[in-house]
Short mmCIF file of C-alpha atoms in Angstrom, two decimals:
data_model
loop_
_atom_site.label_atom_id
_atom_site.label_comp_id
_atom_site.label_asym_id
_atom_site.label_seq_id
_atom_site.Cartn_x
_atom_site.Cartn_y
_atom_site.Cartn_z
CA MET A 292 -20.96 -18.65 11.64
CA PHE A 293 -22.16 -16.08 9.12
CA LEU A 294 -25.77 -17.07 8.51
CA HIS A 295 -27.25 -14.40 10.79
CA ALA A 296 -25.43 -11.30 9.54
CA ARG A 297 -27.66 -8.84 7.71
CA LEU A 298 -26.88 -5.41 6.27
CA PHE A 299 -29.00 -2.27 6.34
CA ASP A 300 -28.06 0.76 4.28
CA ASN A 301 -28.36 4.45 5.00
CA ARG A 302 -30.98 5.10 2.35
CA ASP A 303 -33.88 3.35 4.03
CA GLN A 304 -32.72 2.14 7.43
CA LEU A 305 -30.33 4.73 8.88
CA PRO A 306 -31.74 8.00 10.24
CA GLU A 307 -29.96 11.14 9.09
CA GLY A 308 -29.01 11.92 12.68
CA VAL A 309 -28.31 15.21 14.37
CA HIS A 310 -25.00 15.71 12.54
CA GLY A 311 -26.04 14.74 9.01
CA SER A 312 -22.86 12.75 8.44
CA PRO A 313 -21.39 9.49 9.69
CA GLY A 314 -18.93 9.19 12.53
CA THR A 315 -15.31 8.77 11.37
CA ALA A 316 -16.01 10.67 8.13
CA THR A 317 -12.60 11.35 6.61
CA SER A 318 -11.06 14.79 6.28
CA LEU A 319 -9.57 13.79 2.92
CA ASP A 320 -11.28 14.94 -0.29
CA LEU A 321 -12.87 11.72 -1.50
CA ALA A 322 -14.92 13.44 -4.20
CA ALA A 323 -11.78 14.81 -5.86
CA ALA A 324 -10.48 11.24 -6.03
CA GLY A 325 -13.76 9.97 -7.50
CA TYR A 326 -14.80 8.12 -4.35
CA THR A 327 -18.01 7.99 -2.31
CA GLU A 328 -18.51 7.40 1.41
CA GLN A 329 -21.55 5.51 2.71
CA GLU A 330 -22.54 3.84 5.95
CA PHE A 331 -24.31 0.56 6.67
CA PHE A 332 -25.49 -1.30 9.74
CA LEU A 333 -24.59 -4.97 10.19
CA SER A 334 -26.56 -7.14 12.58
CA GLY A 335 -26.51 -10.77 13.58
CA THR A 336 -25.45 -13.16 16.30
CA ALA A 337 -21.76 -13.24 17.18
CA THR A 338 -19.70 -15.91 18.88
CA ALA A 339 -17.21 -15.31 21.69
CA TYR A 340 -14.13 -17.51 22.05
CA ARG A 341 -11.82 -18.74 24.78
CA GLU A 342 -8.37 -20.27 24.77
CA ASP A 343 -8.39 -24.02 24.13
CA GLY A 344 -5.18 -25.49 25.50
CA GLN A 345 -1.88 -23.76 26.10
CA TRP A 346 -1.04 -20.69 24.01
CA ASP A 347 2.66 -20.27 23.27
CA SER A 348 4.85 -17.78 21.44
CA ASP A 349 4.64 -19.72 18.16
CA GLY A 350 1.11 -18.37 17.60
CA ARG A 351 -0.52 -21.74 17.02
CA TRP A 352 -3.47 -20.84 19.17
CA SER A 353 -6.59 -22.98 19.42
CA VAL A 354 -9.94 -21.61 20.57
CA ALA A 355 -13.31 -22.95 21.65
CA GLU A 356 -16.68 -21.22 21.51
CA ALA A 357 -17.62 -19.37 24.69
CA GLY A 358 -21.13 -18.10 24.09
CA GLN A 359 -23.21 -16.11 21.62
CA ALA A 360 -24.86 -12.71 21.68
CA PRO A 361 -26.87 -10.52 19.28
CA TYR A 362 -25.20 -7.40 17.93
CA ARG A 363 -25.75 -4.50 15.58
CA THR A 364 -22.73 -2.48 14.47
CA ARG A 365 -21.78 -0.32 11.52
CA LEU A 366 -19.59 -0.43 8.41
CA LEU A 367 -18.17 2.67 6.74
CA VAL A 368 -17.61 2.13 3.02
CA ARG A 369 -15.46 4.14 0.60
CA ALA A 370 -15.54 2.95 -2.99
CA PRO A 371 -14.85 4.31 -6.48
CA GLN A 372 -17.83 6.09 -7.95
CA ASP A 373 -16.89 4.78 -11.41
CA ARG A 374 -17.39 1.03 -11.02
CA SER A 375 -14.96 0.33 -13.89
CA ARG A 376 -12.10 1.66 -11.71
CA PHE A 377 -12.56 -1.07 -9.07
CA ASN A 378 -9.50 -3.32 -9.01
CA GLY A 379 -11.23 -6.25 -7.31
CA THR A 380 -9.65 -5.71 -3.87
CA VAL A 381 -11.50 -4.67 -0.72
CA VAL A 382 -9.41 -3.55 2.25
CA VAL A 383 -11.29 -4.14 5.51
CA GLU A 384 -9.93 -2.08 8.40
CA TRP A 385 -10.45 -2.95 12.05
CA LEU A 386 -11.15 0.60 13.25
CA ASN A 387 -8.84 1.69 16.05
CA VAL A 388 -10.39 2.58 19.43
CA SER A 389 -7.34 3.55 21.49
CA GLY A 390 -8.88 7.03 21.86
CA ASN A 391 -12.23 5.46 22.90
CA VAL A 392 -13.72 6.25 19.46
CA ASP A 393 -13.49 4.70 16.00
CA VAL A 394 -10.50 5.98 14.02
CA ASP A 395 -9.51 4.95 10.49
CA VAL A 396 -5.75 5.16 11.06
CA ASP A 397 -4.70 2.87 8.22
CA PHE A 398 -6.92 4.60 5.70
CA GLY A 399 -4.82 7.68 6.40
CA TYR A 400 -1.55 5.84 5.88
CA MET A 401 -2.76 3.87 2.84
CA HIS A 402 -5.05 6.33 1.08
CA SER A 403 -2.66 7.23 -1.76
CA GLU A 404 -2.77 3.57 -2.82
CA LEU A 405 -6.36 2.86 -1.80
CA LEU A 406 -7.81 5.68 -3.89
CA GLN A 407 -6.39 4.13 -7.06
CA GLY A 408 -9.16 1.58 -7.41
CA TYR A 409 -9.56 -0.32 -4.15
CA ALA A 410 -12.69 -0.33 -2.02
CA TRP A 411 -12.20 0.28 1.69
CA VAL A 412 -14.49 -0.76 4.55
CA GLY A 413 -14.05 0.30 8.18
CA VAL A 414 -15.59 -2.01 10.77
CA SER A 415 -16.75 -0.87 14.22
CA ALA A 416 -15.53 -4.15 15.65
CA GLN A 417 -14.89 -3.11 19.26
CA ALA A 418 -17.31 -1.95 21.91
CA ALA A 419 -15.63 1.38 22.74
CA GLY A 420 -16.24 2.80 19.28
CA VAL A 421 -19.96 2.17 19.71
CA ASN A 422 -20.58 2.48 23.46
CA SER A 423 -18.05 4.92 24.92
CA THR A 424 -19.50 7.87 26.82
CA GLY A 425 -16.21 9.64 27.56
CA GLY A 426 -12.76 9.14 28.96
CA SER A 427 -10.94 9.86 25.72
CA PRO A 428 -7.49 11.48 26.00
CA LEU A 429 -8.62 13.73 23.14
CA GLY A 430 -11.15 15.57 25.32
CA PRO A 431 -14.58 15.24 26.99
CA SER A 432 -16.52 15.80 23.76
CA VAL A 433 -14.94 12.74 22.14
CA VAL A 434 -17.41 9.90 22.65
CA GLY A 435 -18.58 6.73 20.92
CA LEU A 436 -21.17 6.58 18.16
CA LYS A 437 -24.27 6.13 20.34
CA ALA A 438 -23.44 9.06 22.61
CA TRP A 439 -22.25 11.25 19.72
CA ASP A 440 -25.44 10.86 17.68
CA PRO A 441 -28.20 8.97 19.54
CA GLN A 442 -30.69 9.53 16.73
CA ARG A 443 -28.50 7.93 14.09
CA TYR A 444 -26.79 5.27 16.17
CA GLY A 445 -29.37 4.48 18.84
CA PRO A 446 -30.16 1.10 17.22
CA LEU A 447 -26.56 -0.09 17.55
CA HIS A 448 -25.77 -2.76 20.13
CA HIS A 449 -22.29 -4.09 20.87
CA PRO A 450 -22.15 -6.95 23.41
CA GLY A 451 -18.42 -6.54 24.21
CA ASP A 452 -14.96 -7.16 22.84
CA ALA A 453 -15.14 -10.91 23.42
CA TYR A 454 -17.35 -10.89 20.32
CA SER A 455 -15.18 -8.53 18.27
CA TYR A 456 -13.32 -11.24 16.38
CA ASP A 457 -16.46 -12.92 15.06
CA ILE A 458 -18.07 -9.56 14.29
CA PHE A 459 -15.03 -8.74 12.13
CA SER A 460 -15.29 -12.12 10.38
CA GLN A 461 -18.98 -11.60 9.73
CA ALA A 462 -18.30 -8.15 8.28
CA GLY A 463 -15.83 -9.62 5.80
CA ALA A 464 -18.17 -12.47 4.89
CA ALA A 465 -21.06 -10.04 4.36
CA LEU A 466 -19.01 -8.13 1.80
CA ARG A 467 -18.53 -11.27 -0.26
CA ALA A 468 -22.12 -12.49 0.02
CA PRO A 469 -24.38 -9.72 1.37
CA ARG A 470 -27.82 -10.41 2.81
CA GLY A 471 -30.03 -7.35 2.61
CA ALA A 472 -28.27 -4.23 1.41
CA ASP A 473 -25.09 -4.55 -0.68
CA PRO A 474 -22.39 -2.16 0.57
CA LEU A 475 -20.39 -2.60 -2.62
CA ALA A 476 -23.35 -2.15 -4.99
CA GLY A 477 -22.65 -5.29 -6.94
CA LEU A 478 -18.88 -5.00 -7.22
CA VAL A 479 -17.32 -8.46 -7.49
CA VAL A 480 -14.85 -9.06 -4.67
CA GLU A 481 -11.77 -10.90 -5.88
CA ARG A 482 -9.52 -10.23 -2.89
CA LEU A 483 -10.42 -9.35 0.68
CA LEU A 484 -7.62 -7.94 2.85
CA ALA A 485 -7.82 -7.41 6.62
CA VAL A 486 -5.79 -4.54 8.10
CA GLY A 487 -5.32 -2.98 11.52
CA GLN A 488 -2.92 -0.54 13.16
CA SER A 489 -1.72 -0.26 16.79
CA GLN A 490 -4.34 -1.72 19.16
CA SER A 491 -6.11 -3.02 16.08
CA ALA A 492 -2.85 -4.62 14.94
CA MET A 493 -2.69 -6.51 18.22
CA ARG A 494 -6.25 -7.66 17.57
CA MET A 495 -5.18 -8.61 14.05
CA LEU A 496 -2.33 -10.77 15.40
CA THR A 497 -4.74 -12.66 17.64
CA TYR A 498 -7.19 -12.86 14.74
CA ALA A 499 -4.49 -14.28 12.45
CA ASN A 500 -3.31 -16.85 14.95
CA ALA A 501 -6.58 -17.96 16.55
CA ILE A 502 -9.58 -17.03 14.39
CA HIS A 503 -8.48 -16.87 10.75
CA PRO A 504 -7.65 -20.61 10.58
CA LEU A 505 -11.31 -21.27 11.47
CA ALA A 506 -13.09 -18.46 9.66
CA ARG A 507 -11.06 -18.37 6.41
CA VAL A 508 -12.70 -15.10 5.35
CA PHE A 509 -9.71 -13.03 4.23
CA ASP A 510 -7.20 -13.56 1.44
CA GLY A 511 -4.48 -11.47 3.06
CA LEU A 512 -3.64 -10.01 6.49
CA PHE A 513 -1.85 -6.71 7.17
CA ILE A 514 -0.61 -6.21 10.75
CA HIS A 515 0.63 -2.63 11.16
CA SER A 516 2.55 -1.35 14.19
CA ARG A 517 2.04 -3.96 16.90
CA ALA A 518 4.03 -4.57 20.04
CA GLY A 519 5.44 -8.00 20.84
CA PHE A 520 2.07 -9.44 21.84
CA GLY A 521 -1.49 -9.80 20.61
CA ALA A 522 -4.79 -8.87 22.25
CA PRO A 523 -6.90 -10.93 24.67
CA ILE A 524 -9.29 -13.42 23.14
CA GLY A 525 -11.92 -13.15 25.86
CA SER A 526 -13.60 -10.33 27.71
CA GLY A 527 -10.55 -8.09 28.11
CA THR A 528 -11.18 -4.64 26.68
CA GLY A 529 -9.07 -1.66 25.78
CA LEU A 530 -5.32 -1.81 25.24
CA PRO A 531 -3.72 -5.23 25.79
CA LYS A 532 -1.78 -5.58 29.04
CA LEU A 533 1.09 -7.88 29.86
CA ASP A 534 0.20 -8.27 33.54
CA GLY A 535 -2.79 -7.74 35.76
CA PRO A 536 -4.16 -8.61 39.18
CA ASP A 537 -5.36 -12.00 37.95
CA GLY A 538 -2.26 -12.94 35.97
CA PRO A 539 -0.90 -12.49 32.45
CA LYS A 540 -3.40 -11.19 29.91
CA VAL A 541 -1.56 -12.03 26.70
CA VAL A 542 1.20 -14.28 25.40
CA SER A 543 4.46 -12.37 25.16
CA PRO A 544 6.40 -12.49 22.96
CA ALA A 545 3.98 -13.69 20.29
CA ARG A 546 4.73 -14.39 16.64
CA VAL A 547 2.63 -15.01 13.54
CA ARG A 548 1.97 -18.71 13.21
CA THR A 549 3.99 -20.16 10.33
CA ASP A 550 1.46 -22.75 9.16
CA LEU A 551 -0.91 -20.17 7.60
CA ASP A 552 -1.31 -20.38 3.84
CA THR A 553 -2.55 -16.78 3.73
CA PRO A 554 -0.05 -14.02 2.85
CA THR A 555 0.58 -11.98 6.00
CA PHE A 556 2.43 -8.67 6.07
CA GLN A 557 3.79 -7.01 9.21
CA VAL A 558 4.92 -3.37 9.07
CA VAL A 559 6.77 -2.03 12.10
CA THR A 560 8.14 1.39 13.07
CA GLU A 561 10.95 2.21 15.46
CA THR A 562 8.48 2.81 18.29
CA GLU A 563 7.29 -0.78 18.38
CA LEU A 564 10.78 -2.23 18.68
CA PHE A 565 10.92 -1.35 22.39
CA GLU A 566 8.77 1.59 23.52
CA LEU A 567 5.26 0.41 22.65
CA GLY A 568 5.71 -2.87 24.51
CA GLY A 569 6.94 -1.17 27.68
CA GLY A 570 10.67 -1.23 26.92
CA PRO A 571 13.19 -4.05 26.43
CA GLY A 572 11.81 -7.44 27.36
CA PRO A 573 9.15 -9.91 26.25
CA GLY A 574 6.67 -7.17 25.30
CA SER A 575 8.97 -5.62 22.72
CA PHE A 576 8.64 -6.37 19.04
CA VAL A 577 12.35 -7.22 19.04
CA ALA A 578 11.53 -10.21 21.24
CA ALA A 579 8.81 -11.28 18.76
CA ARG A 580 10.89 -11.06 15.59
CA GLN A 581 10.73 -14.01 13.22
CA PRO A 582 12.26 -14.86 9.84
CA ASP A 583 10.33 -14.23 6.65
CA THR A 584 8.69 -17.28 5.08
CA ASP A 585 6.92 -17.93 1.81
CA ARG A 586 3.77 -16.50 3.47
CA ILE A 587 5.10 -13.94 5.99
CA ARG A 588 6.88 -10.65 5.37
CA THR A 589 8.01 -8.12 7.99
CA TRP A 590 9.28 -4.64 7.15
CA GLU A 591 10.81 -2.51 9.90
CA ILE A 592 10.97 1.08 8.64
CA ALA A 593 13.90 3.19 9.77
CA GLY A 594 13.09 6.80 10.70
CA THR A 595 9.43 6.23 11.55
CA ALA A 596 7.16 6.38 14.59
CA HIS A 597 4.01 4.64 15.78
CA SER A 598 2.04 7.81 15.04
CA ASP A 599 3.47 10.83 13.26
CA ALA A 600 2.91 14.21 11.63
CA HIS A 601 1.32 12.59 8.57
CA ALA A 602 -1.37 10.95 10.70
CA LEU A 603 -1.99 14.11 12.74
CA ARG A 604 -2.43 16.23 9.60
CA ILE A 605 -5.30 13.95 8.59
CA LEU A 606 -6.83 13.09 11.96
CA TYR A 607 -6.78 16.48 13.69
CA PRO A 608 -9.19 18.13 11.22
CA GLN A 609 -11.22 14.92 11.18
CA TYR A 610 -11.57 14.95 14.97
CA THR A 611 -12.46 18.64 15.10
CA ALA A 612 -15.04 18.31 12.32
CA GLN A 613 -16.73 15.47 14.21
CA PHE A 614 -16.38 16.53 17.84
CA GLY A 615 -15.76 20.29 17.81
CA THR A 616 -13.33 21.42 20.47
CA ILE A 617 -10.75 18.78 21.32
CA ARG A 618 -7.22 18.67 22.65
CA ASP A 619 -5.02 20.84 20.41
CA LEU A 620 -2.93 18.44 18.34
CA SER A 621 -1.69 21.08 15.91
CA THR A 622 1.18 22.10 18.18
CA ALA A 623 2.61 18.59 17.99
CA ILE A 624 2.81 18.42 14.19
CA PRO A 625 6.04 20.48 13.83
CA VAL A 626 7.97 18.44 16.43
CA VAL A 627 6.83 14.82 16.14
CA ASN A 628 8.24 12.35 13.65
CA ASP A 629 7.70 13.38 10.02
CA GLY A 630 9.37 10.35 8.50
CA PRO A 631 8.55 8.19 5.47
CA GLN A 632 6.03 5.78 6.98
CA ALA A 633 3.05 6.50 4.68
CA PRO A 634 4.79 5.88 1.33
CA VAL A 635 6.35 2.65 2.61
CA VAL A 636 2.98 1.46 3.95
CA ALA A 637 1.43 2.23 0.55
CA ALA A 638 4.15 0.17 -1.13
CA ALA A 639 3.54 -2.67 1.33
CA LEU A 640 -0.19 -2.67 0.56
CA ARG A 641 0.49 -2.77 -3.18
CA SER A 642 2.97 -5.61 -2.63
CA LEU A 643 0.48 -7.60 -0.55
CA ASN A 644 -2.20 -7.14 -3.19
CA SER A 645 0.15 -8.32 -5.94
CA TRP A 646 1.30 -11.24 -3.80
CA ILE A 647 -2.28 -12.48 -3.62
CA ALA A 648 -3.29 -11.54 -7.17
CA ASP A 649 -0.38 -13.00 -9.13
CA GLY A 650 1.96 -14.66 -6.65
CA THR A 651 4.69 -12.02 -6.83
CA ALA A 652 6.25 -12.15 -3.37
CA PRO A 653 7.28 -8.85 -1.76
CA PRO A 654 10.98 -8.23 -1.14
CA SER A 655 12.43 -9.12 2.23
CA ALA A 656 14.15 -6.43 4.29
CA ASP A 657 16.82 -6.54 6.95
CA PRO A 658 15.56 -5.61 10.43
CA ILE A 659 16.57 -2.36 12.05
CA GLU A 660 19.83 -2.87 13.90
CA THR A 661 19.35 -3.24 17.65
CA THR A 662 21.12 -4.41 20.73
CA GLU A 663 19.09 -6.21 23.39
CA THR A 664 17.95 -2.87 24.76
CA ALA A 665 18.31 -0.14 22.13
CA ILE A 666 18.21 0.85 18.49
CA VAL A 667 21.65 1.22 16.90
CA ARG A 668 21.98 4.71 15.41
CA ASP A 669 24.38 6.42 13.03
CA ASP A 670 26.31 9.64 13.64
CA PHE A 671 23.18 11.69 12.85
CA GLY A 672 20.89 9.83 15.24
CA ASN A 673 19.09 7.83 12.55
CA ALA A 674 18.55 4.08 12.85
CA ARG A 675 20.80 1.68 11.00
CA GLY A 676 19.31 -1.14 8.94
CA GLY A 677 15.64 -1.71 8.22
CA VAL A 678 13.73 -0.46 5.20
CA ARG A 679 15.75 2.50 3.92
CA THR A 680 14.34 5.66 2.39
CA PRO A 681 16.01 8.86 1.18
CA GLN A 682 15.01 10.72 4.33
CA VAL A 683 17.29 8.48 6.44
CA ASP A 684 20.03 7.80 3.89
CA VAL A 685 20.38 11.46 2.90
CA PRO A 686 19.37 13.14 6.15
CA VAL A 687 18.54 16.73 6.95
CA ALA A 688 17.14 15.73 10.35
CA THR A 689 17.23 13.04 12.98
CA LEU A 690 14.03 11.03 12.51
CA THR A 691 13.36 8.91 15.56
CA GLY A 692 10.45 6.80 16.65
CA GLU A 693 11.34 7.15 20.30
CA SER A 694 9.36 9.66 22.33
CA THR A 695 10.65 13.16 22.91
CA HIS A 696 7.54 15.35 23.12
CA VAL A 697 4.45 13.16 22.50
CA PRO A 698 4.35 9.49 23.56
CA HIS A 699 4.69 7.05 20.66
CA ASN A 700 5.02 9.90 18.12
CA GLY A 701 8.81 10.15 17.98
CA ALA A 702 10.53 13.35 16.90
CA THR A 703 12.02 15.31 14.00
CA ILE A 704 15.20 17.10 15.05
CA PRO A 705 16.78 19.20 12.26
CA LEU A 706 20.51 18.86 11.77
CA ASP A 707 22.46 22.03 12.47
CA ALA A 708 23.86 24.24 9.72
CA ASP A 709 27.46 23.12 10.19
CA THR A 710 26.51 19.45 9.89
CA LEU A 711 24.46 20.10 6.75
CA ALA A 712 27.32 22.06 5.21
CA SER A 713 29.75 19.22 5.90
CA LEU A 714 27.39 16.69 4.33
CA TYR A 715 26.28 18.66 1.29
CA PRO A 716 28.61 21.27 -0.19
CA ASP A 717 25.73 22.62 -2.29
CA GLN A 718 22.08 21.96 -3.12
CA GLY A 719 23.00 20.03 -6.24
CA ALA A 720 25.01 17.52 -4.24
CA TYR A 721 22.16 17.01 -1.79
CA LEU A 722 19.53 16.59 -4.51
CA SER A 723 21.69 14.18 -6.50
CA ARG A 724 22.24 11.96 -3.47
CA PHE A 725 18.56 12.17 -2.50
CA ALA A 726 17.44 11.14 -5.99
CA ASP A 727 19.85 8.19 -5.98
CA ALA A 728 18.51 7.04 -2.61
CA ALA A 729 14.92 7.34 -3.86
CA ASP A 730 15.82 5.27 -6.92
CA ARG A 731 17.33 2.57 -4.69
CA ALA A 732 14.19 2.39 -2.56
CA VAL A 733 11.98 2.15 -5.67
CA ALA A 734 14.21 -0.49 -7.25
CA GLY A 735 14.16 -2.46 -4.00
CA GLY A 736 10.36 -2.46 -3.94
CA PHE A 737 10.06 -0.37 -0.76
CA LEU A 738 8.64 2.72 -2.48
CA ARG A 739 6.19 2.96 -5.35
CA PHE A 740 7.60 4.67 -8.44
CA GLU A 741 5.21 7.61 -8.07
CA ASP A 742 6.24 8.16 -4.45
CA GLY A 743 9.91 8.10 -5.36
CA ARG A 744 9.30 10.85 -7.90
CA ALA A 745 7.13 12.81 -5.46
CA LEU A 746 9.77 12.68 -2.73
CA VAL A 747 12.45 13.95 -5.11
CA ALA A 748 10.15 16.77 -6.27
CA ALA A 749 9.39 17.73 -2.66
CA ALA A 750 13.11 17.73 -1.78
CA ARG A 751 13.84 19.93 -4.77
CA ALA A 752 11.07 22.36 -3.82
CA ALA A 753 12.28 22.52 -0.21
CA ALA A 754 15.88 23.13 -1.31
CA VAL A 755 14.85 25.93 -3.64
CA GLY A 756 12.54 27.40 -1.02
CA GLY A 757 15.24 27.20 1.62
#
C-alpha cells in the first residue's frame, strides 16, 4: 500500500511561491516555543475503497479496493528545533476542509501540549483543501492551495476524497519510513497518533472502523467533535449527509468498533450531542454513545461548543494573514462559547500519549446528562454531568454549546449581578471555590496541573480587575 509514496521537501523541490509562506501557516508564535514550520510534498498512488458487505452501527466495517489513482499532496510539519526535546510522539492531523480550505483546528486546541516536545504533521488529505476555487463561507478570497498560490502548489494533484483514507495512511507510513526527503530530519518515531476535528473527526471514525484494521499505521486515534455518524467511504465529498436523492450516505448512529487493539479517544462538546447531527435522532452523538472499554475512552465536556472563542482567536488572524480580507469573525469572539475545551483537549492528548507509552489508561467520565431530546441544565443554564471544570462548577456565566449567535459556536451569557452576589458574597469566596474545583479537575485527570494553576491565576486576575 505504501511502496509508492515519496516525499519532496521545500529546499529543493518546492518553489517559494507568490506568498513566500505555506498555506495554513499558524498565527501562533512557533519560534518563541522553539519550533520550526516546514512543508513537504507527498506523491504516490492511492487506493479508493468501497463498502464490502453490510455496514451497521457497531462499526465493524469491511471494505474492498475500488481503484487506484496517482496523487501529489502536501504535509505541513511543526517540530522542535532542539532535537533533544522530541518526546518520540508525532501527532498527524487530518486537516479540516469544512471551509473549503485546509485548517489545522486541532493544532489550535492542542498546541499548549504539542509544543512541549511533540512533532505535529498536518495532512492535506481531502480534495477541497487542494483544489477548491471558491465557495467558502469565509469569503471569495478563501480558496484551496492551487488557486491560492499556483506557483507553489501547481504540481499538486488530488484525485478526490475516495482516495483520502489511503492518502492519510501513506502520510503516516512515510513519517515512519520516509523515501526521499525526511520531514522529521531523522527523529525516531516511537508513537504515531492520528487526530481530526469536526468533518475530519467523521473521517477519522470511518478511518478507525474501516481502514485502520487494514493499514495498521497509527498507534492511537483521537476523534474530536463528531456527530453520530462517520463520513462516506467512496466518492462523497464535503460534509457527511444522512440522506440524499440516492439514499442514505452514512451509517447512523455509528460507534467505534470494539475489537480494535489501538487506544482510541473521543472528545465531544455539547454541540455534538444533538445540534451537529441535525437534532435529536440517529444523527446525534447521544444516539451513538457507547461504554468505555479497555481501548476506548469518551469524554463529553460540559460548557463547551463545537467551535469557540479560543479557536477564533487563533484562526481569524491566521485566515486574514493568508487570504487578506475575509468575513469578519472578530465580532463573534465576545459572544460565542468561551468555555474550557482547549485545556481538556490538551489533557486528553497527554492521557492518550501516556496510555500508549506506558499503559496508563485515562480516567473515564460520566456523560453529560440528557433526555432523549435535550441537555439537562442546572439553575444557571450550565450542563449537568460530563467532564467538569471550574468554569461550570463555579460559574460566572452560562456556557452553552447550543447555537445562539453563530451556528455550532454556542454562547457565553454572563450571569447578572444579583445572581453573582447570591453565589459569592465576596471575591475570596469565589476564588476559594474556583481553586477547589480546579484541584478536583486536576486530581481527576481532566486538566493538566499547569492548566489548573493557569485557570486559577486567570480567575484571580479577572476578579481583581473587575
